Coordinates of C-alpha atoms in Angstrom, one line a residue:
M1 CA 119.0 167.3 159.6
L2 CA 122.4 166.6 158.0
D3 CA 121.0 166.8 154.5
E4 CA 120.7 170.6 155.0
L5 CA 124.4 171.0 155.7
N6 CA 127.3 171.6 153.3
P7 CA 130.3 169.2 153.4
A8 CA 132.4 171.4 155.8
Q9 CA 129.4 171.9 158.2
R10 CA 128.7 168.1 158.1
E11 CA 132.4 167.3 158.8
V12 CA 132.2 169.5 162.0
V13 CA 128.9 167.7 163.1
E14 CA 130.4 164.2 162.5
L15 CA 133.8 164.7 164.2
R16 CA 134.1 163.0 167.5
R17 CA 137.4 164.5 168.5
H18 CA 138.4 168.0 169.6
C19 CA 137.6 170.4 166.7
V20 CA 138.1 174.0 165.8
A21 CA 135.5 175.2 163.3
V22 CA 136.7 178.4 161.7
A23 CA 133.5 180.0 160.5
C24 CA 133.6 183.0 158.1
P25 CA 130.9 185.6 158.2
G26 CA 127.5 184.3 157.3
A27 CA 128.7 180.7 157.3
G28 CA 125.8 179.3 159.3
K29 CA 127.8 178.6 162.5
T30 CA 124.8 178.6 164.8
K31 CA 123.1 176.2 162.6
T32 CA 126.2 174.0 162.6
I33 CA 126.5 174.1 166.4
A34 CA 122.8 173.4 166.9
S35 CA 122.9 170.5 164.4
K36 CA 125.9 168.9 166.1
A37 CA 124.4 169.2 169.6
A38 CA 121.1 167.7 168.4
T39 CA 123.0 164.8 166.7
L40 CA 125.0 164.1 169.8
L41 CA 121.9 164.2 172.0
A42 CA 120.1 161.8 169.7
E43 CA 122.9 159.2 169.3
S44 CA 123.6 158.5 173.0
N45 CA 122.6 159.3 176.6
A46 CA 125.5 161.6 177.0
T47 CA 125.2 165.1 178.5
V48 CA 126.1 167.9 176.1
G49 CA 127.1 171.4 177.1
A50 CA 126.8 174.6 174.9
V51 CA 128.4 177.8 176.1
T52 CA 128.4 181.3 174.6
F53 CA 128.9 184.9 175.8
S54 CA 125.5 186.6 176.2
K55 CA 122.3 185.4 177.9
D56 CA 120.3 186.1 174.8
A57 CA 122.7 184.1 172.6
A58 CA 122.6 181.2 175.1
L59 CA 118.8 181.1 175.1
E60 CA 118.6 181.2 171.3
L61 CA 121.1 178.4 171.0
R62 CA 119.3 176.3 173.6
E63 CA 116.0 176.8 171.8
R64 CA 117.5 175.9 168.4
I65 CA 119.1 172.7 169.8
L66 CA 115.9 171.5 171.5
A67 CA 113.8 172.3 168.3
L68 CA 116.1 169.8 166.5
A69 CA 116.6 167.3 169.2
G70 CA 113.2 167.3 170.8
P71 CA 112.0 168.2 174.3
G72 CA 113.1 164.7 175.6
S73 CA 116.7 165.8 175.4
K74 CA 116.2 168.8 177.7
K75 CA 117.6 167.2 180.8
R76 CA 120.9 166.2 179.1
L77 CA 121.5 169.7 177.6
L78 CA 123.4 172.2 179.7
A79 CA 123.4 175.6 177.9
G80 CA 124.4 178.9 179.3
T81 CA 127.0 181.7 179.4
F82 CA 130.5 181.3 180.8
H83 CA 129.6 183.3 183.9
S84 CA 126.2 181.6 184.6
L85 CA 127.8 178.1 184.4
A86 CA 130.7 179.2 186.6
Y87 CA 128.3 180.6 189.1
K88 CA 126.4 177.3 189.4
Q89 CA 129.7 175.6 190.0
L90 CA 130.5 177.9 192.9
G91 CA 127.0 177.3 194.4
S92 CA 127.4 173.5 194.0
A93 CA 130.8 173.6 195.8
S94 CA 129.4 175.4 198.9
D95 CA 126.3 175.5 201.1
R96 CA 124.9 178.5 199.1
A97 CA 125.8 180.5 196.1
P98 CA 127.9 183.6 196.8
D99 CA 126.3 187.0 196.9
I100 CA 127.1 189.0 193.8
A101 CA 127.9 192.7 194.2
T102 CA 125.6 195.1 192.3
D103 CA 126.9 197.9 190.1
G104 CA 126.1 200.2 193.0
D105 CA 127.9 198.1 195.5
R106 CA 131.0 197.9 193.3
I107 CA 131.1 201.7 192.6
G108 CA 130.6 202.5 196.3
L109 CA 133.4 200.2 197.4
L110 CA 135.7 201.5 194.7
L111 CA 135.1 205.1 195.6
Q112 CA 136.0 204.3 199.2
V113 CA 139.1 202.3 198.1
L114 CA 140.3 205.1 195.8
A115 CA 139.9 207.7 198.6
D116 CA 141.7 205.5 201.2
A117 CA 144.6 204.8 198.8
G118 CA 144.9 208.5 197.7
L119 CA 144.4 207.5 194.0
D120 CA 142.9 210.3 191.9
W121 CA 141.5 208.0 189.3
K122 CA 138.2 208.0 187.4
I123 CA 135.9 205.2 188.5
E124 CA 135.7 203.7 185.0
D125 CA 139.5 203.6 184.8
A126 CA 139.6 201.7 188.2
I127 CA 137.0 199.2 187.0
S128 CA 139.0 198.6 183.7
V129 CA 142.2 198.0 185.7
I130 CA 140.5 195.5 188.1
E131 CA 138.8 193.6 185.2
A132 CA 142.1 193.3 183.4
I133 CA 143.8 191.9 186.5
K134 CA 141.1 189.4 187.1
T135 CA 141.2 188.3 183.4
N136 CA 144.9 187.7 184.1
F137 CA 144.2 185.3 187.0
G138 CA 144.7 188.1 189.6
Q139 CA 148.3 188.6 188.7
T140 CA 149.7 192.1 189.3
Q141 CA 153.1 193.8 189.2
S142 CA 154.4 194.2 192.8
G143 CA 154.5 197.7 194.2
T144 CA 152.3 199.3 191.6
P145 CA 149.2 201.4 192.3
E146 CA 147.3 198.8 190.3
E147 CA 148.3 196.1 192.9
L148 CA 147.3 198.4 195.8
L149 CA 143.9 199.1 194.2
Y150 CA 143.2 195.4 193.4
H151 CA 144.0 194.0 196.8
A152 CA 142.2 196.8 198.6
Y153 CA 139.1 196.2 196.4
Q154 CA 139.1 192.5 196.9
E155 CA 139.4 192.9 200.7
A156 CA 136.5 195.3 200.6
L157 CA 134.4 192.7 198.7
E158 CA 135.4 190.0 201.2
R159 CA 134.5 192.2 204.2
N160 CA 131.0 192.6 202.7
G161 CA 130.6 188.9 201.9
K162 CA 130.4 189.6 198.1
I163 CA 132.0 188.7 194.8
D164 CA 131.7 190.6 191.6
F165 CA 130.9 189.5 188.1
Q166 CA 134.5 188.7 187.1
D167 CA 135.1 186.7 190.3
M168 CA 132.5 184.1 189.2
L169 CA 134.8 182.7 186.4
R170 CA 138.0 183.4 188.2
L171 CA 137.0 181.5 191.4
A172 CA 135.5 178.6 189.3
V173 CA 138.8 178.2 187.4
E174 CA 140.9 178.4 190.6
G175 CA 138.6 175.8 192.2
M176 CA 138.9 173.4 189.3
Q177 CA 142.7 173.8 189.3
R178 CA 142.9 173.1 193.0
G179 CA 140.5 170.2 192.8
N180 CA 137.9 171.9 195.1
I181 CA 135.4 172.3 192.3
A182 CA 134.5 169.6 189.8
P183 CA 134.2 170.4 186.1
Y184 CA 130.8 169.6 184.6
P185 CA 130.5 165.9 183.7
L186 CA 130.0 166.6 180.0
R187 CA 130.7 164.1 177.3
Y188 CA 130.7 166.9 174.7
L189 CA 131.2 170.6 175.0
L190 CA 130.4 173.1 172.3
V191 CA 131.6 176.7 172.4
D192 CA 130.4 179.6 170.3
E193 CA 132.3 182.8 169.4
F194 CA 135.5 181.2 170.5
Q195 CA 137.7 184.0 169.1
D196 CA 136.3 186.2 171.9
T197 CA 137.5 184.1 174.8
D198 CA 139.9 185.7 177.2
P199 CA 142.6 183.8 179.2
L200 CA 140.1 182.9 182.0
Q201 CA 137.4 181.6 179.6
Y202 CA 140.0 179.7 177.6
Q203 CA 141.2 178.0 180.8
W204 CA 137.7 177.1 181.8
I205 CA 137.3 175.3 178.5
A206 CA 140.7 173.7 178.7
L207 CA 140.0 172.3 182.2
H208 CA 136.9 170.6 180.8
A209 CA 138.8 169.2 177.9
Q210 CA 141.4 167.8 180.3
A211 CA 138.7 166.3 182.4
G212 CA 137.4 164.3 179.4
S213 CA 135.0 166.4 177.5
V214 CA 135.3 166.3 173.7
V215 CA 135.3 170.0 172.8
T216 CA 134.2 171.7 169.6
V217 CA 134.9 175.4 169.4
V218 CA 133.4 177.6 166.7
G219 CA 134.7 181.1 165.8
D220 CA 136.5 183.3 163.3
D221 CA 139.9 184.8 164.1
D222 CA 139.2 187.4 161.4
Q223 CA 136.2 188.7 163.5
S224 CA 138.2 189.1 166.7
I225 CA 137.5 192.8 167.5
Y226 CA 137.6 193.1 171.3
G227 CA 141.3 193.4 171.9
F228 CA 140.6 195.9 174.6
R229 CA 139.0 193.1 176.6
S230 CA 142.1 190.9 176.4
V231 CA 140.5 188.4 174.0
L232 CA 142.8 185.8 172.5
G233 CA 141.6 185.7 168.9
F234 CA 144.0 184.0 166.5
R235 CA 146.4 183.1 169.3
G236 CA 143.6 181.3 171.3
M237 CA 142.5 179.3 168.2
E238 CA 146.0 178.3 167.3
S239 CA 146.8 177.4 170.9
F240 CA 143.7 175.2 171.3
I241 CA 144.6 173.3 168.0
R242 CA 148.2 172.7 169.3
Q243 CA 147.3 171.9 173.0
F244 CA 144.5 169.4 172.2
D245 CA 145.5 168.2 168.8
A246 CA 142.2 169.6 167.6
Q247 CA 141.0 169.2 164.0
P248 CA 140.6 172.5 162.2
V249 CA 137.7 172.8 159.7
V250 CA 137.2 175.9 157.7
L251 CA 133.5 176.9 157.1
G252 CA 134.3 179.2 154.1
S253 CA 130.9 179.3 152.4
N254 CA 129.2 182.7 153.0
Y255 CA 125.4 182.6 152.7
R256 CA 124.9 186.3 153.4
C257 CA 126.8 188.5 150.9
H258 CA 126.9 188.6 147.2
A259 CA 130.3 187.9 145.6
E260 CA 131.1 191.6 144.9
I261 CA 130.8 192.4 148.6
L262 CA 132.6 189.3 149.9
G263 CA 135.4 190.0 147.3
V264 CA 136.0 193.4 148.8
A265 CA 136.1 192.0 152.4
D266 CA 138.5 189.3 151.3
K267 CA 140.9 191.8 149.7
I268 CA 141.0 193.8 153.0
I269 CA 141.4 190.9 155.5
R270 CA 144.2 189.1 153.5
N271 CA 146.5 192.0 154.5
N272 CA 146.5 190.7 158.1
R273 CA 149.5 188.4 158.7
D274 CA 148.5 186.5 161.8
R275 CA 145.3 184.7 160.7
I276 CA 144.1 181.2 159.8
P277 CA 144.1 181.0 156.0
K278 CA 140.7 180.5 154.5
E279 CA 139.0 180.7 151.1
L280 CA 135.8 182.6 151.1
V281 CA 133.0 181.6 148.7
A282 CA 129.8 183.6 148.2
H283 CA 127.0 181.1 148.0
K284 CA 124.7 183.7 146.5
G285 CA 127.1 184.4 143.6
P286 CA 127.3 187.8 141.8
G287 CA 124.6 190.4 141.9
G288 CA 125.7 192.8 144.6
Q289 CA 126.7 196.4 144.4
V290 CA 129.7 198.2 146.0
L291 CA 130.3 201.9 145.6
F292 CA 132.8 204.3 147.2
Q293 CA 132.1 208.1 147.4
R294 CA 133.7 211.3 148.7
F295 CA 131.8 214.2 150.2
P296 CA 132.9 217.8 151.2
D297 CA 131.7 217.3 154.9
E298 CA 129.9 215.0 157.2
Y299 CA 126.5 216.6 156.6
A300 CA 126.7 216.1 152.8
E301 CA 127.7 212.5 153.5
A302 CA 124.8 212.0 156.0
V303 CA 122.2 213.5 153.6
A304 CA 123.5 211.2 150.7
A305 CA 123.3 208.1 152.9
M306 CA 119.9 209.0 154.2
K307 CA 118.5 209.7 150.7
H308 CA 119.9 206.5 149.4
L309 CA 118.7 204.2 152.2
A310 CA 115.3 205.7 153.0
P311 CA 113.6 204.4 149.8
A312 CA 114.9 200.9 150.5
L313 CA 113.2 201.0 153.9
H314 CA 109.9 202.0 152.3
A315 CA 110.3 199.1 149.9
G316 CA 110.6 196.6 152.8
Q317 CA 114.4 196.2 152.9
S318 CA 116.6 196.5 155.9
A319 CA 119.3 199.2 156.0
A320 CA 122.0 200.5 158.4
I321 CA 124.6 203.2 158.6
L322 CA 127.8 202.1 160.4
A323 CA 130.4 204.3 162.0
R324 CA 133.7 203.6 163.8
T325 CA 132.4 205.4 167.0
N326 CA 129.0 206.4 168.3
R327 CA 129.7 210.2 168.2
I328 CA 130.3 210.0 164.4
L329 CA 126.6 209.2 164.1
D330 CA 125.5 212.6 165.6
P331 CA 125.3 214.3 162.2
V332 CA 123.4 211.4 160.7
E333 CA 120.9 211.6 163.5
A334 CA 120.5 215.3 163.0
V335 CA 119.8 214.8 159.3
C336 CA 117.3 212.0 159.9
R337 CA 115.5 214.1 162.6
S338 CA 115.3 217.2 160.4
H339 CA 114.0 215.2 157.5
G340 CA 111.5 213.2 159.5
V341 CA 113.1 209.9 158.6
K342 CA 112.4 207.0 161.1
Y343 CA 115.6 205.8 162.6
Y344 CA 117.0 203.9 165.6
R345 CA 120.2 204.7 167.3
A346 CA 121.1 201.1 168.3
S347 CA 124.5 201.5 169.8
G348 CA 123.8 204.3 172.3
K349 CA 121.4 206.8 173.6
S350 CA 120.3 209.7 171.3
I351 CA 122.5 212.7 171.9
L352 CA 119.3 214.7 171.7
S353 CA 118.1 213.2 174.9
R354 CA 120.9 215.0 176.8
P355 CA 119.8 217.7 179.3
E356 CA 121.7 220.3 177.4
A357 CA 119.5 219.7 174.3
A358 CA 116.4 220.2 176.4
L359 CA 117.9 223.4 178.0
M360 CA 118.6 224.8 174.5
C361 CA 115.0 224.2 173.5
N362 CA 113.7 225.9 176.6
L363 CA 115.9 228.9 176.0
L364 CA 114.6 229.3 172.4
E365 CA 111.0 229.2 173.8
L366 CA 111.9 232.0 176.3
I367 CA 113.4 234.0 173.4
Q368 CA 110.2 233.6 171.3
K369 CA 108.1 234.2 174.5
T370 CA 106.1 231.0 174.0
K371 CA 107.3 230.1 177.5
I372 CA 107.8 232.3 180.5
T373 CA 109.3 229.7 182.9
G374 CA 112.7 228.1 182.9
V375 CA 115.0 231.0 183.9
D376 CA 116.2 229.1 187.0
A377 CA 117.7 226.3 184.8
L378 CA 119.6 228.9 182.7
L379 CA 120.9 230.7 185.7
S380 CA 122.0 227.4 187.2
F381 CA 123.7 226.6 183.8
V382 CA 125.9 229.7 184.0
G383 CA 127.0 228.8 187.6
I384 CA 124.5 230.5 189.9
G385 CA 124.0 228.1 192.8
T386 CA 120.9 226.9 194.6
H387 CA 121.3 229.2 197.6
E388 CA 121.5 232.3 195.4
L389 CA 118.6 231.1 193.3
R390 CA 116.5 230.8 196.6
L391 CA 117.5 234.4 197.4
L392 CA 116.3 235.6 194.0
H393 CA 113.0 233.7 194.5
S394 CA 112.5 235.1 197.9
K395 CA 112.7 238.7 196.5
G396 CA 110.8 237.9 193.3
R397 CA 113.8 238.5 191.1
T398 CA 113.6 235.4 188.9
S399 CA 111.6 236.7 185.9
A400 CA 113.5 237.2 182.6
E401 CA 114.2 240.9 183.3
Q402 CA 117.4 242.9 183.5
R403 CA 118.4 244.1 187.0
Q404 CA 120.9 246.6 188.3
K405 CA 124.1 245.0 189.7
K406 CA 123.6 246.7 193.1
E407 CA 120.1 245.4 193.4
L408 CA 121.3 241.8 192.8
V409 CA 124.2 242.2 195.3
D410 CA 121.8 243.6 197.9
V411 CA 119.6 240.5 197.4
G412 CA 122.6 238.4 198.4
L413 CA 124.3 237.4 195.1
S414 CA 128.1 237.5 194.8
E415 CA 129.5 240.0 192.3
A416 CA 130.4 237.2 190.0
S417 CA 126.9 235.7 190.0
A418 CA 125.4 239.2 189.5
D419 CA 127.6 239.7 186.5
R420 CA 126.5 236.3 185.1
Y421 CA 122.8 237.2 185.7
R422 CA 123.1 240.5 183.9
E423 CA 125.1 239.0 181.0
L424 CA 122.4 236.4 180.4
M425 CA 119.5 238.9 180.5
K426 CA 121.4 241.2 178.1
R427 CA 121.8 238.4 175.7
L428 CA 118.2 237.3 176.1
A429 CA 117.0 240.8 175.2
E430 CA 119.3 240.9 172.1
W431 CA 118.0 237.5 171.0
R432 CA 114.4 238.5 171.5
S433 CA 115.0 241.6 169.3
L434 CA 116.5 239.5 166.5
C435 CA 113.7 236.9 166.9
D436 CA 111.0 239.6 166.5
R437 CA 112.7 240.6 163.2
Q438 CA 112.8 236.9 162.2
F439 CA 116.6 236.7 162.2
F440 CA 116.3 233.1 163.4
S441 CA 119.7 231.9 162.1
L442 CA 121.5 234.6 164.0
V443 CA 119.7 233.7 167.2
L444 CA 120.5 230.0 166.8
E445 CA 124.2 230.8 166.1
G446 CA 124.3 233.1 169.1
V447 CA 122.6 230.6 171.4
R448 CA 124.9 227.8 170.4
E449 CA 128.1 229.9 170.9
W450 CA 126.8 231.1 174.3
M451 CA 126.0 227.6 175.6
I452 CA 129.3 226.1 174.3
Q453 CA 131.3 228.6 176.4
Y454 CA 129.7 227.3 179.6
T455 CA 130.3 223.7 178.7
S456 CA 133.4 221.6 179.1
A457 CA 132.0 218.0 178.8
D458 CA 132.4 216.5 175.3
Q459 CA 128.9 214.9 175.3
A460 CA 127.3 218.2 176.4
K461 CA 129.0 220.0 173.5
R462 CA 127.8 217.3 171.1
A463 CA 124.2 217.6 172.4
I464 CA 124.3 221.4 171.9
T465 CA 125.8 221.1 168.4
T466 CA 123.5 218.4 167.2
T467 CA 120.4 220.3 168.5
F468 CA 121.7 223.3 166.6
D469 CA 122.2 221.2 163.5
V470 CA 118.7 219.9 163.5
L471 CA 117.0 223.2 164.2
S472 CA 119.1 225.1 161.6
R473 CA 118.0 222.7 158.9
L474 CA 114.3 223.5 159.6
N475 CA 112.3 226.5 158.6
G476 CA 109.8 228.7 160.4
P477 CA 109.6 230.1 164.0
F478 CA 111.2 228.2 166.8
S479 CA 107.9 226.9 168.1
E480 CA 107.3 225.0 164.9
R481 CA 110.9 223.8 164.7
L482 CA 110.8 222.5 168.3
D483 CA 107.5 220.7 167.7
F484 CA 109.2 218.9 164.8
L485 CA 112.4 218.2 166.8
R486 CA 110.4 216.7 169.7
R487 CA 108.7 214.1 167.6
N488 CA 110.2 210.8 168.6
N489 CA 111.2 209.1 165.4
N490 CA 114.1 207.3 167.2
E491 CA 112.5 204.0 167.9
P492 CA 113.2 200.3 166.9
A493 CA 110.9 199.3 164.1
P494 CA 111.2 197.1 161.0
D495 CA 111.2 200.2 158.7
A496 CA 113.7 202.2 160.8
L497 CA 117.1 203.1 159.5
I498 CA 119.6 201.6 161.9
L499 CA 122.4 203.9 163.1
T500 CA 125.1 201.9 164.9
T501 CA 128.8 201.3 165.4
M502 CA 131.0 198.8 163.7
H503 CA 131.5 197.0 167.0
S504 CA 127.8 196.8 167.7
S505 CA 127.0 195.5 164.2
K506 CA 128.8 192.2 164.8
G507 CA 126.4 189.3 164.5
L508 CA 123.9 191.4 162.6
E509 CA 123.1 191.8 158.8
W510 CA 121.1 194.1 156.6
D511 CA 120.2 194.2 152.9
R512 CA 121.9 197.6 152.5
V513 CA 124.8 199.0 154.5
W514 CA 126.5 202.4 154.3
I515 CA 129.8 202.8 156.1
I516 CA 130.6 206.5 156.8
R517 CA 133.9 208.3 157.5
A518 CA 136.3 205.7 156.0
E519 CA 139.2 208.0 156.7
E520 CA 142.7 207.8 158.2
T521 CA 142.6 208.7 162.0
V522 CA 139.0 207.5 162.0
V523 CA 139.3 203.9 160.8
P524 CA 141.9 202.7 161.5
D525 CA 141.7 204.4 164.9
E526 CA 145.2 205.4 166.2
K527 CA 144.4 204.0 169.7
S528 CA 144.1 200.5 168.4
T529 CA 146.3 198.2 166.4
E530 CA 146.1 198.2 162.6
A531 CA 145.3 194.5 162.5
E532 CA 142.4 194.8 164.9
E533 CA 141.1 197.9 163.0
R534 CA 141.3 195.9 159.8
R535 CA 139.3 193.1 161.3
L536 CA 136.7 195.6 162.5
F537 CA 136.4 197.1 159.0
Y538 CA 136.0 193.5 157.7
V539 CA 133.2 192.9 160.1
A540 CA 131.4 196.1 159.0
V541 CA 131.8 195.3 155.3
T542 CA 130.4 191.7 155.7
R543 CA 127.2 193.0 157.3
A544 CA 125.8 193.9 153.8
R545 CA 123.8 191.3 151.9
Q546 CA 123.4 193.0 148.5
D547 CA 124.3 196.7 148.6
L548 CA 127.4 198.3 150.2
R549 CA 128.3 202.0 150.1
V550 CA 131.4 203.3 151.7
S551 CA 132.2 207.0 152.0
M552 CA 134.5 209.6 153.4
T553 CA 134.7 213.4 153.9
K554 CA 137.6 215.6 152.8
K555 CA 138.6 216.2 156.5
N556 CA 141.2 213.4 156.4
P557 CA 143.0 211.2 153.8
T558 CA 141.3 208.1 152.5
S559 CA 141.5 205.1 154.8
G560 CA 144.2 202.6 153.9
F561 CA 141.6 199.9 154.0
I562 CA 139.8 201.5 151.1
L563 CA 143.0 201.4 149.1
E564 CA 143.5 197.8 150.0
A565 CA 140.0 197.0 148.7
E566 CA 140.9 198.9 145.5
L567 CA 137.8 201.1 145.9
G568 CA 139.5 204.5 146.1

């Protein structure tokens, strides 16, 4: 087992004191953790704990450890997520495990609390505030709306005999601090992705170290990209080294990227000041490609990326297009859909699955007269309510025909609704006339402008725009274009082009990677710190094994990270 490890990995495995393994991208950290756990299980009857963040990661780590240690070690291995292990502690400390609030429970309670407190907050903002307070051990600033919200929400949970997801870890930590809950009796504790620990998770680990567990944490401060979740990153790793006199070991050998790609990543990340110094070595050596390109707009950029990566997919290679945010991928999806390229939008739902996209398609079918139903949905879209639609139905007035305003008012519509009805029918007649003369582009442009004026939500506007972008790149009557649009080529598959965000790419890798919109105001994003944005870009760059393309449009200046990498 140890013969397959490099000297730094072996040092981590053989240490029997607190250790901080600083693992660069592609350094084989999971292999190192699994090898150490298996070695510890084999050399004594001690119980070994392995903790990570997600259920899938915990299951994978457990399977890898047992594959090396053998099934006989199963009873002495405790593997799970922070929250699952904390929940077991709560159950062991009482007659039964506490009841966990569902998402529906939590939203229902929060809506009532917000109403009672007179707080005009969005539900997602309230959730973020409460999660941040719980991460900070329930501490709030006296007299603030945040304090009022938090205590009212906690009282509501208690009245209903429930705890929420964040309470699992908070209550376990508080119980261990008071002595009401015992830490796990672990001889050794291994922690993966340590850079992503928040103050509560750090304290859970520290309490086990203080109780006698020998702790090995593995992570990379340069890949700490969740500052919005209050993660500790570099500060947490430095703090653990000081608090427990832990031995730092740098795993600097990268087994993923060729030297050209790793060299670019190294140039970028060295510009961050607060980081653990490390020398990165590309185990594969030279042989990779790195290219930076500029394009006039995001569609020219998307076409170039798609045309470069699609042949690689057919040749059996993996490929991905990465963007700073999910919405930046909309033009790429439009290009893939219009070209019939198989893709998978891995970091969020397809914008084309929004109801506004379906409504636009239905309207085009009405215009071409390949469909005679669907007027109700359009009238509802322009603001005619259910009661008025029932009145129209009762009088047989819902066909796609123009009506006199007096006739509509006599049916029971308000004057405003009658005007909206007539305006829609007027436009429908105009679009049908243009369609009969095969002026499809004019119809599409008109439909898009008309739908946008009745839409305020950002995602709805994106759905309309992306649907327009796909259809305008196709030829023929609308019926043929819609048939093409409705083919579902957005599915996970080995030969699918992955479209995902930089955040969601963490922990993944592909043969070929194309990073789009490397521009100022995009990446770095002004809402985040420059250091965190640099770490995020570093993560994106190090996803590529052999071919890395980075591009931008002329909308904004070149990203400073490109200049740091000496690509621009």
